[in-house]
Amino acid sequence: MSTPSLDADVLVIGAGPAGVAAALMATSLNMKVLVVEADSVGGKLQTIGALENVSGNWTTGPQLAEALATDLSRLEQAGRCSLVRSRAVGVKGHSDQVEVLLADTHVLTAQAVVVSTGVAAMTPSDTDWISAAPSLSTPPLWRAKPEQVGPRTYVLGGDRPLGTWLRAHPKSSVALHVLAPPTDDYKLVEVSGDDRIQVVPVSSVVISRPENGDGFIVEVQDRQRERKVYAATAVLSNLGSRPAALEGLTSDETGYCPPDLQHPRIFIAGDLRSGRYQRITTAQGSGAEAALAYYYSNALQQA
Ligand SMILES: Cc1cc2nc3c(=O)[nH]c(=O)nc-3n(C[C@H](O)[C@H](O)[C@H](O)COP(=O)(O)OP(=O)(O)OC[C@H]3O[C@@H](n4cnc5c(N)ncnc54)[C@H](O)[C@@H]3O)c2cc1C
């Protein structure tokens, strides 16, 4: 099946659960695969402190990530797949091949590409309800250890990692003050039974540093437009994500990249498909399905 002038039969961009599943399926169908990964194999799995909806007795994301890295190494040792440590910046579909442009300006070619770059964490500057100086750092909640969380810790946004954090630290009794805009209300249902969560409904927030540099000033406008000011010891981000789309993909009005809008040689898998169904097992299923979709389209052309 390999075309000697191309770098691979299938390029896979992103080695999270979706990309690794695509690589496993494509190599099982005798395709030569090249996986491009900008960071760590396993993707978002590295951030999941407690796991309970994936079969196989995995209790944390990093455990599963390590297993995926072992899968890729096994394929590499068998000469069926190569892992390229690089960042892809664009894709281009042609009638006979695809091109993937890397950040170092190198171009990779293949018969088809599976793009599984997932989503990237939003920062306060990506939102329209938080004002803060760009230099002000708000570390992600998922990375915070219980000992770093004090009674005056404020969390920006009610995204789902809140539930994961609470499950990962069942013994932590500290209260988290969650500043939640109306768009996050539905996400907070998942944690509504946990009395460690104190929701502060807001319409906008301004964060600054006091003159003495200790802690933060959190100035809130609540949903009735009343102004309240809190002194915080720490402010953590939990703002959700935006699709990590590449140049050359077709996005819908939400910024996600629906598979059926793409060039016939470009396949989308995992979280990048849509804001819905963002789970490990759905990512894996869609990665495997993307490889099969290419396999069948190719088989049909040759029949
Ligand atoms: C804190 C947290 C907790 C979660 N808990 C759960 C849970 O308990 N159960 C569950 O089912 N799901 C959970 N999820 C969701 C789950 O992690 C995702 O649905 C899943 O990881 C999506 O897989 P993916 O392969 O599409 O993307 P990702 O896992 O995001 O992987 C994308 C990969 O692409 C790489 N990449 C991105 N851009 C580029 C580029 N330009 N070039 C090269 N490489 C690139 C990234 O480095 C990354 O390795 C959680 C997510 C978070 C953030």
CSV table of N, CA and C in Angstrom, one decimal, residues 44-164:
chain,number,residue,atom,x,y,z
A,44,LYS,N,-4.3,14.9,26.9
A,44,LYS,CA,-5.0,15.3,28.1
A,44,LYS,C,-5.0,14.2,29.2
A,45,LEU,N,-4.7,13.0,28.9
A,45,LEU,CA,-4.7,12.0,29.9
A,45,LEU,C,-3.7,12.3,31.0
A,46,GLN,N,-2.7,13.1,30.6
A,46,GLN,CA,-1.7,13.5,31.6
A,46,GLN,C,-2.3,14.3,32.8
A,47,THR,N,-3.5,14.9,32.5
A,47,THR,CA,-4.0,15.9,33.5
A,47,THR,C,-5.1,15.2,34.3
A,48,ILE,N,-5.4,13.9,34.1
A,48,ILE,CA,-6.6,13.4,34.8
A,48,ILE,C,-6.2,12.6,36.0
A,49,GLY,N,-6.5,13.2,37.2
A,49,GLY,CA,-6.1,12.6,38.4
A,49,GLY,C,-6.9,11.4,38.9
A,50,ALA,N,-8.1,11.3,38.4
A,50,ALA,CA,-8.9,10.1,38.8
A,50,ALA,C,-9.8,9.7,37.6
A,51,LEU,N,-9.8,8.4,37.3
A,51,LEU,CA,-10.4,8.0,36.1
A,51,LEU,C,-11.4,6.9,36.5
A,52,GLU,N,-12.6,7.0,36.0
A,52,GLU,CA,-13.6,5.9,36.4
A,52,GLU,C,-14.5,5.5,35.3
A,53,ASN,N,-14.3,6.1,34.1
A,53,ASN,CA,-15.3,5.7,33.0
A,53,ASN,C,-14.6,5.0,31.8
A,54,VAL,N,-13.4,4.4,32.1
A,54,VAL,CA,-12.7,3.7,31.0
A,54,VAL,C,-12.4,2.3,31.4
A,55,SER,N,-12.7,1.3,30.5
A,55,SER,CA,-12.5,-0.1,30.9
A,55,SER,C,-11.0,-0.4,31.0
A,56,GLY,N,-10.7,-1.4,31.7
A,56,GLY,CA,-9.3,-1.8,31.8
A,56,GLY,C,-8.7,-1.5,33.2
A,57,ASN,N,-9.4,-1.1,34.1
A,57,ASN,CA,-8.9,-0.9,35.5
A,57,ASN,C,-7.9,0.2,35.6
A,58,TRP,N,-8.0,1.2,34.7
A,58,TRP,CA,-7.1,2.3,34.9
A,58,TRP,C,-7.7,3.3,35.9
A,59,THR,N,-6.9,3.7,36.9
A,59,THR,CA,-7.5,4.6,37.9
A,59,THR,C,-7.0,6.1,37.8
A,60,THR,N,-6.0,6.3,37.0
A,60,THR,CA,-5.6,7.7,36.7
A,60,THR,C,-5.3,7.8,35.2
A,61,GLY,N,-5.3,9.0,34.7
A,61,GLY,CA,-5.0,9.3,33.3
A,61,GLY,C,-3.5,8.9,32.9
A,62,PRO,N,-2.6,9.4,33.8
A,62,PRO,CA,-1.2,9.1,33.4
A,62,PRO,C,-0.9,7.6,33.3
A,63,GLN,N,-1.6,6.7,34.0
A,63,GLN,CA,-1.4,5.3,33.8
A,63,GLN,C,-1.7,4.9,32.4
A,64,LEU,N,-2.9,5.3,32.0
A,64,LEU,CA,-3.3,5.0,30.6
A,64,LEU,C,-2.4,5.6,29.6
A,65,ALA,N,-1.9,6.9,29.8
A,65,ALA,CA,-1.0,7.5,28.9
A,65,ALA,C,0.3,6.7,28.7
A,66,GLU,N,0.7,6.1,29.8
A,66,GLU,CA,2.0,5.3,29.8
A,66,GLU,C,1.7,4.1,28.9
A,67,ALA,N,0.5,3.5,29.0
A,67,ALA,CA,0.2,2.3,28.2
A,67,ALA,C,0.2,2.7,26.7
A,68,LEU,N,-0.4,3.9,26.4
A,68,LEU,CA,-0.4,4.3,25.0
A,68,LEU,C,1.0,4.6,24.5
A,69,ALA,N,1.9,5.1,25.3
A,69,ALA,CA,3.2,5.4,24.9
A,69,ALA,C,3.9,4.0,24.6
A,70,THR,N,3.6,3.0,25.4
A,70,THR,CA,4.2,1.7,25.2
A,70,THR,C,3.7,1.1,23.9
A,71,ASP,N,2.4,1.3,23.6
A,71,ASP,CA,1.8,0.9,22.3
A,71,ASP,C,2.6,1.5,21.1
A,72,LEU,N,2.8,2.8,21.2
A,72,LEU,CA,3.5,3.4,20.1
A,72,LEU,C,4.9,2.9,20.0
A,73,SER,N,5.6,2.7,21.1
A,73,SER,CA,7.0,2.2,21.1
A,73,SER,C,7.0,0.8,20.4
A,74,ARG,N,6.1,0.0,20.7
A,74,ARG,CA,6.0,-1.3,20.2
A,74,ARG,C,5.8,-1.2,18.6
A,75,LEU,N,5.0,-0.3,18.2
A,75,LEU,CA,4.8,-0.2,16.7
A,75,LEU,C,6.1,0.4,16.1
A,76,GLU,N,6.8,1.3,16.8
A,76,GLU,CA,8.0,1.9,16.3
A,76,GLU,C,9.1,0.8,16.1
A,77,GLN,N,9.2,-0.1,17.2
A,77,GLN,CA,10.2,-1.2,17.2
A,77,GLN,C,9.9,-2.2,16.0
A,78,ALA,N,8.6,-2.3,15.7
A,78,ALA,CA,8.2,-3.2,14.6
A,78,ALA,C,8.4,-2.6,13.3
A,79,GLY,N,8.8,-1.3,13.3
A,79,GLY,CA,9.0,-0.6,12.0
A,79,GLY,C,7.7,-0.2,11.3
A,80,ARG,N,6.6,-0.1,12.0
A,80,ARG,CA,5.3,0.1,11.3
A,80,ARG,C,4.9,1.6,11.6
A,81,CYS,N,5.6,2.3,12.4
A,81,CYS,CA,5.1,3.6,12.8
A,81,CYS,C,6.4,4.4,13.3
A,82,SER,N,6.4,5.7,13.0
A,82,SER,CA,7.4,6.6,13.6
A,82,SER,C,6.8,7.7,14.3
A,83,LEU,N,7.4,8.2,15.4
A,83,LEU,CA,6.9,9.3,16.2
A,83,LEU,C,7.8,10.5,15.9
A,84,VAL,N,7.2,11.6,15.4
A,84,VAL,CA,8.0,12.8,15.1
A,84,VAL,C,7.6,13.8,16.2
A,85,ARG,N,8.6,14.3,16.9
A,85,ARG,CA,8.4,15.3,18.0
A,85,ARG,C,8.4,16.7,17.4
A,86,SER,N,7.2,17.2,17.0
A,86,SER,CA,7.2,18.5,16.4
A,86,SER,C,5.8,19.0,16.5
A,87,ARG,N,5.6,20.3,16.2
A,87,ARG,CA,4.3,20.9,16.2
A,87,ARG,C,3.8,21.1,14.7
A,88,ALA,N,2.7,20.6,14.4
A,88,ALA,CA,2.1,20.9,13.0
A,88,ALA,C,1.4,22.2,13.1
A,89,VAL,N,1.5,23.0,12.0
A,89,VAL,CA,0.8,24.3,11.9
A,89,VAL,C,-0.2,24.4,10.8
A,90,GLY,N,-0.1,23.5,9.8
A,90,GLY,CA,-1.1,23.5,8.8
A,90,GLY,C,-1.2,22.2,8.0
A,91,VAL,N,-2.4,22.0,7.4
A,91,VAL,CA,-2.6,20.8,6.5
A,91,VAL,C,-3.2,21.3,5.2
A,92,LYS,N,-2.8,20.6,4.1
A,92,LYS,CA,-3.3,20.9,2.8
A,92,LYS,C,-3.7,19.6,2.1
A,93,GLY,N,-4.9,19.5,1.6
A,93,GLY,CA,-5.4,18.3,0.8
A,93,GLY,C,-5.2,18.6,-0.6
A,94,HIS,N,-4.6,17.6,-1.4
A,94,HIS,CA,-4.6,17.7,-2.8
A,94,HIS,C,-5.3,16.5,-3.4
A,95,SER,N,-5.4,16.4,-4.7
A,95,SER,CA,-6.1,15.3,-5.3
A,95,SER,C,-5.4,13.9,-5.1
A,96,ASP,N,-4.1,14.0,-5.0
A,96,ASP,CA,-3.3,12.7,-4.9
A,96,ASP,C,-2.6,12.5,-3.5
A,97,GLN,N,-2.6,13.5,-2.7
A,97,GLN,CA,-1.8,13.4,-1.4
A,97,GLN,C,-2.2,14.6,-0.4
A,98,VAL,N,-1.7,14.5,0.8
A,98,VAL,CA,-1.9,15.6,1.7
A,98,VAL,C,-0.5,16.1,2.1
A,99,GLU,N,-0.4,17.3,2.5
A,99,GLU,CA,0.8,17.9,3.0
A,99,GLU,C,0.5,18.4,4.4
A,100,VAL,N,1.5,18.2,5.3
A,100,VAL,CA,1.4,18.8,6.7
A,100,VAL,C,2.6,19.6,6.9
A,101,LEU,N,2.4,20.9,7.2
A,101,LEU,CA,3.4,21.8,7.5
A,101,LEU,C,3.8,21.8,9.0
A,102,LEU,N,5.1,21.7,9.3
A,102,LEU,CA,5.5,21.7,10.7
A,102,LEU,C,6.0,23.1,11.0
A,103,ALA,N,6.1,23.4,12.3
A,103,ALA,CA,6.5,24.7,12.8
A,103,ALA,C,7.9,25.0,12.4
A,104,ASP,N,8.8,24.0,12.2
A,104,ASP,CA,10.1,24.2,11.7
A,104,ASP,C,10.2,24.4,10.2
A,105,THR,N,9.1,24.5,9.5
A,105,THR,CA,8.9,24.7,8.1
A,105,THR,C,9.1,23.4,7.3
A,106,HIS,N,9.4,22.3,7.9
A,106,HIS,CA,9.5,21.1,7.2
A,106,HIS,C,8.1,20.7,6.7
A,107,VAL,N,8.0,20.0,5.6
A,107,VAL,CA,6.7,19.5,5.1
A,107,VAL,C,6.7,18.0,5.0
A,108,LEU,N,5.6,17.4,5.6
A,108,LEU,CA,5.5,15.9,5.5
A,108,LEU,C,4.4,15.6,4.5
A,109,THR,N,4.5,14.5,3.8
A,109,THR,CA,3.5,14.1,2.8
A,109,THR,C,2.9,12.7,3.1
A,110,ALA,N,1.7,12.5,2.7
A,110,ALA,CA,1.1,11.2,2.9
A,110,ALA,C,-0.1,11.1,2.0
A,111,GLN,N,-0.7,9.9,2.0
A,111,GLN,CA,-2.0,9.7,1.3
A,111,GLN,C,-3.1,10.3,2.0
A,112,ALA,N,-3.1,10.3,3.3
A,112,ALA,CA,-4.2,10.9,4.1
A,112,ALA,C,-3.6,11.3,5.5
A,113,VAL,N,-4.4,12.2,6.1
A,113,VAL,CA,-4.0,12.6,7.5
A,113,VAL,C,-5.2,12.5,8.4
A,114,VAL,N,-4.9,12.1,9.6
A,114,VAL,CA,-5.9,12.1,10.7
A,114,VAL,C,-5.4,13.2,11.7
A,115,VAL,N,-6.3,14.2,11.8
A,115,VAL,CA,-5.9,15.3,12.7
A,115,VAL,C,-6.7,15.1,14.0
A,116,SER,N,-5.9,14.9,15.1
A,116,SER,CA,-6.5,14.7,16.4
A,116,SER,C,-5.7,15.5,17.5
A,117,THR,N,-5.8,16.8,17.3
A,117,THR,CA,-5.0,17.8,18.1
A,117,THR,C,-5.8,18.2,19.3
A,118,GLY,N,-7.1,17.7,19.5
A,118,GLY,CA,-7.8,18.0,20.7
A,118,GLY,C,-8.2,19.5,20.9
A,119,VAL,N,-8.1,19.9,22.1
A,119,VAL,CA,-8.5,21.2,22.5
A,119,VAL,C,-7.3,21.8,23.3
A,120,ALA,N,-7.3,23.2,23.4
A,120,ALA,CA,-6.2,23.8,24.2
A,120,ALA,C,-6.9,24.6,25.3
A,121,ALA,N,-6.3,24.7,26.5
A,121,ALA,CA,-6.9,25.4,27.6
A,121,ALA,C,-7.1,26.9,27.3
A,122,MET,N,-8.2,27.4,27.7
A,122,MET,CA,-8.5,28.8,27.5
A,122,MET,C,-7.8,29.6,28.7
A,123,THR,N,-7.4,30.8,28.4
A,123,THR,CA,-6.8,31.6,29.4
A,123,THR,C,-7.8,32.8,29.6
A,124,PRO,N,-7.6,33.6,30.7
A,124,PRO,CA,-8.5,34.7,30.9
A,124,PRO,C,-8.7,35.6,29.7
A,125,SER,N,-7.6,35.8,28.9
A,125,SER,CA,-7.7,36.7,27.8
A,125,SER,C,-8.6,36.1,26.7
A,126,ASP,N,-8.9,34.8,26.7
A,126,ASP,CA,-9.8,34.2,25.7
A,126,ASP,C,-11.2,34.4,26.0
A,127,THR,N,-11.5,34.9,27.2
A,127,THR,CA,-12.9,35.1,27.6
A,127,THR,C,-13.4,36.5,27.5
A,128,ASP,N,-14.7,36.8,27.5
A,128,ASP,CA,-15.2,38.1,27.5
A,128,ASP,C,-15.7,38.6,28.8
A,129,TRP,N,-15.5,37.7,29.9
A,129,TRP,CA,-16.0,38.1,31.2
A,129,TRP,C,-14.9,38.3,32.3
A,130,ILE,N,-13.7,38.1,31.9
A,130,ILE,CA,-12.6,38.3,32.9
A,130,ILE,C,-11.6,39.4,32.3
A,131,SER,N,-11.3,40.4,33.2
A,131,SER,CA,-10.2,41.3,32.8
A,131,SER,C,-9.1,41.1,33.8
A,132,ALA,N,-7.9,41.0,33.2
A,132,ALA,CA,-6.7,40.8,34.0
A,132,ALA,C,-5.5,41.2,33.2
A,133,ALA,N,-4.5,41.7,33.8
A,133,ALA,CA,-3.3,42.0,33.1
A,133,ALA,C,-2.7,40.8,32.4
A,134,PRO,N,-2.2,40.8,31.2
A,134,PRO,CA,-1.7,39.6,30.6
A,134,PRO,C,-0.6,38.9,31.4
A,135,SER,N,0.2,39.7,32.2
A,135,SER,CA,1.3,39.2,32.9
A,135,SER,C,0.8,38.4,34.2
A,136,LEU,N,-0.5,38.5,34.5
A,136,LEU,CA,-1.0,37.9,35.8
A,136,LEU,C,-1.2,36.4,35.5
A,137,SER,N,-0.5,35.6,36.3
A,137,SER,CA,-0.6,34.1,36.0
A,137,SER,C,-1.7,33.5,36.9
A,138,THR,N,-2.5,32.7,36.2
A,138,THR,CA,-3.6,31.9,37.0
A,138,THR,C,-3.4,30.5,36.6
A,139,PRO,N,-2.7,29.7,37.4
A,139,PRO,CA,-2.4,28.3,37.1
A,139,PRO,C,-3.6,27.5,36.9
A,140,PRO,N,-3.6,26.3,36.2
A,140,PRO,CA,-4.8,25.5,36.0
A,140,PRO,C,-5.1,24.8,37.3
A,141,LEU,N,-6.4,24.7,37.6
A,141,LEU,CA,-6.9,24.0,38.8
A,141,LEU,C,-6.4,22.5,38.8
A,142,TRP,N,-6.5,21.9,37.6
A,142,TRP,CA,-6.2,20.4,37.6
A,142,TRP,C,-4.8,20.1,38.1
A,143,ARG,N,-3.9,21.1,38.1
A,143,ARG,CA,-2.5,20.8,38.5
A,143,ARG,C,-2.3,21.1,40.0
A,144,ALA,N,-3.3,21.8,40.6
A,144,ALA,CA,-3.2,22.2,42.0
A,144,ALA,C,-3.2,21.1,43.0
A,145,LYS,N,-2.3,21.0,43.9
A,145,LYS,CA,-2.3,20.0,44.9
A,145,LYS,C,-3.1,20.6,46.1
A,146,PRO,N,-3.7,19.7,46.9
A,146,PRO,CA,-4.6,20.2,48.0
A,146,PRO,C,-3.9,21.2,48.9
A,147,GLU,N,-2.6,20.9,49.1
A,147,GLU,CA,-1.9,21.8,50.1
A,147,GLU,C,-1.6,23.2,49.5
A,148,GLN,N,-1.8,23.3,48.2
A,148,GLN,CA,-1.7,24.7,47.5
A,148,GLN,C,-3.0,25.4,47.5
A,149,VAL,N,-4.1,24.8,48.0
A,149,VAL,CA,-5.4,25.4,48.0
A,149,VAL,C,-5.8,25.8,49.4
A,150,GLY,N,-6.0,27.1,49.6
A,150,GLY,CA,-6.3,27.6,50.9
A,150,GLY,C,-7.8,28.0,51.0
A,151,PRO,N,-8.2,28.5,52.2
A,151,PRO,CA,-9.7,28.8,52.3
A,151,PRO,C,-10.1,30.0,51.4
A,152,ARG,N,-9.1,30.8,50.9
A,152,ARG,CA,-9.5,31.9,50.1
A,152,ARG,C,-8.9,31.7,48.6
A,153,THR,N,-9.1,30.5,48.2
A,153,THR,CA,-8.7,30.2,46.8
A,153,THR,C,-10.0,30.4,45.9
A,154,TYR,N,-9.8,31.2,44.8
A,154,TYR,CA,-10.9,31.4,43.9
A,154,TYR,C,-10.6,30.7,42.6
A,155,VAL,N,-11.6,30.1,42.0
A,155,VAL,CA,-11.5,29.4,40.8
A,155,VAL,C,-12.2,30.1,39.7
A,156,LEU,N,-11.6,30.3,38.6
A,156,LEU,CA,-12.2,31.0,37.4
A,156,LEU,C,-12.9,30.0,36.6
A,157,GLY,N,-14.2,29.9,36.6
A,157,GLY,CA,-15.0,29.1,35.7
A,157,GLY,C,-15.3,27.7,36.3
A,158,GLY,N,-16.4,27.2,35.9
A,158,GLY,CA,-16.9,25.9,36.4
A,158,GLY,C,-16.8,24.7,35.5
A,159,ASP,N,-15.7,24.7,34.7
A,159,ASP,CA,-15.5,23.6,33.7
A,159,ASP,C,-15.4,22.2,34.5
A,160,ARG,N,-15.5,21.2,33.7
A,160,ARG,CA,-15.6,19.8,34.2
A,160,ARG,C,-14.4,19.3,35.1
A,161,PRO,N,-13.2,19.8,34.8
A,161,PRO,CA,-12.1,19.4,35.7
A,161,PRO,C,-12.3,19.6,37.2
A,162,LEU,N,-13.3,20.5,37.5
A,162,LEU,CA,-13.7,20.7,38.9
A,162,LEU,C,-14.1,19.4,39.5
A,163,GLY,N,-15.0,18.6,38.8
A,163,GLY,CA,-15.4,17.3,39.3
A,163,GLY,C,-14.3,16.4,39.4
A,164,THR,N,-13.4,16.4,38.4
A,164,THR,CA,-12.2,15.5,38.5
A,164,THR,C,-11.3,15.8,39.7
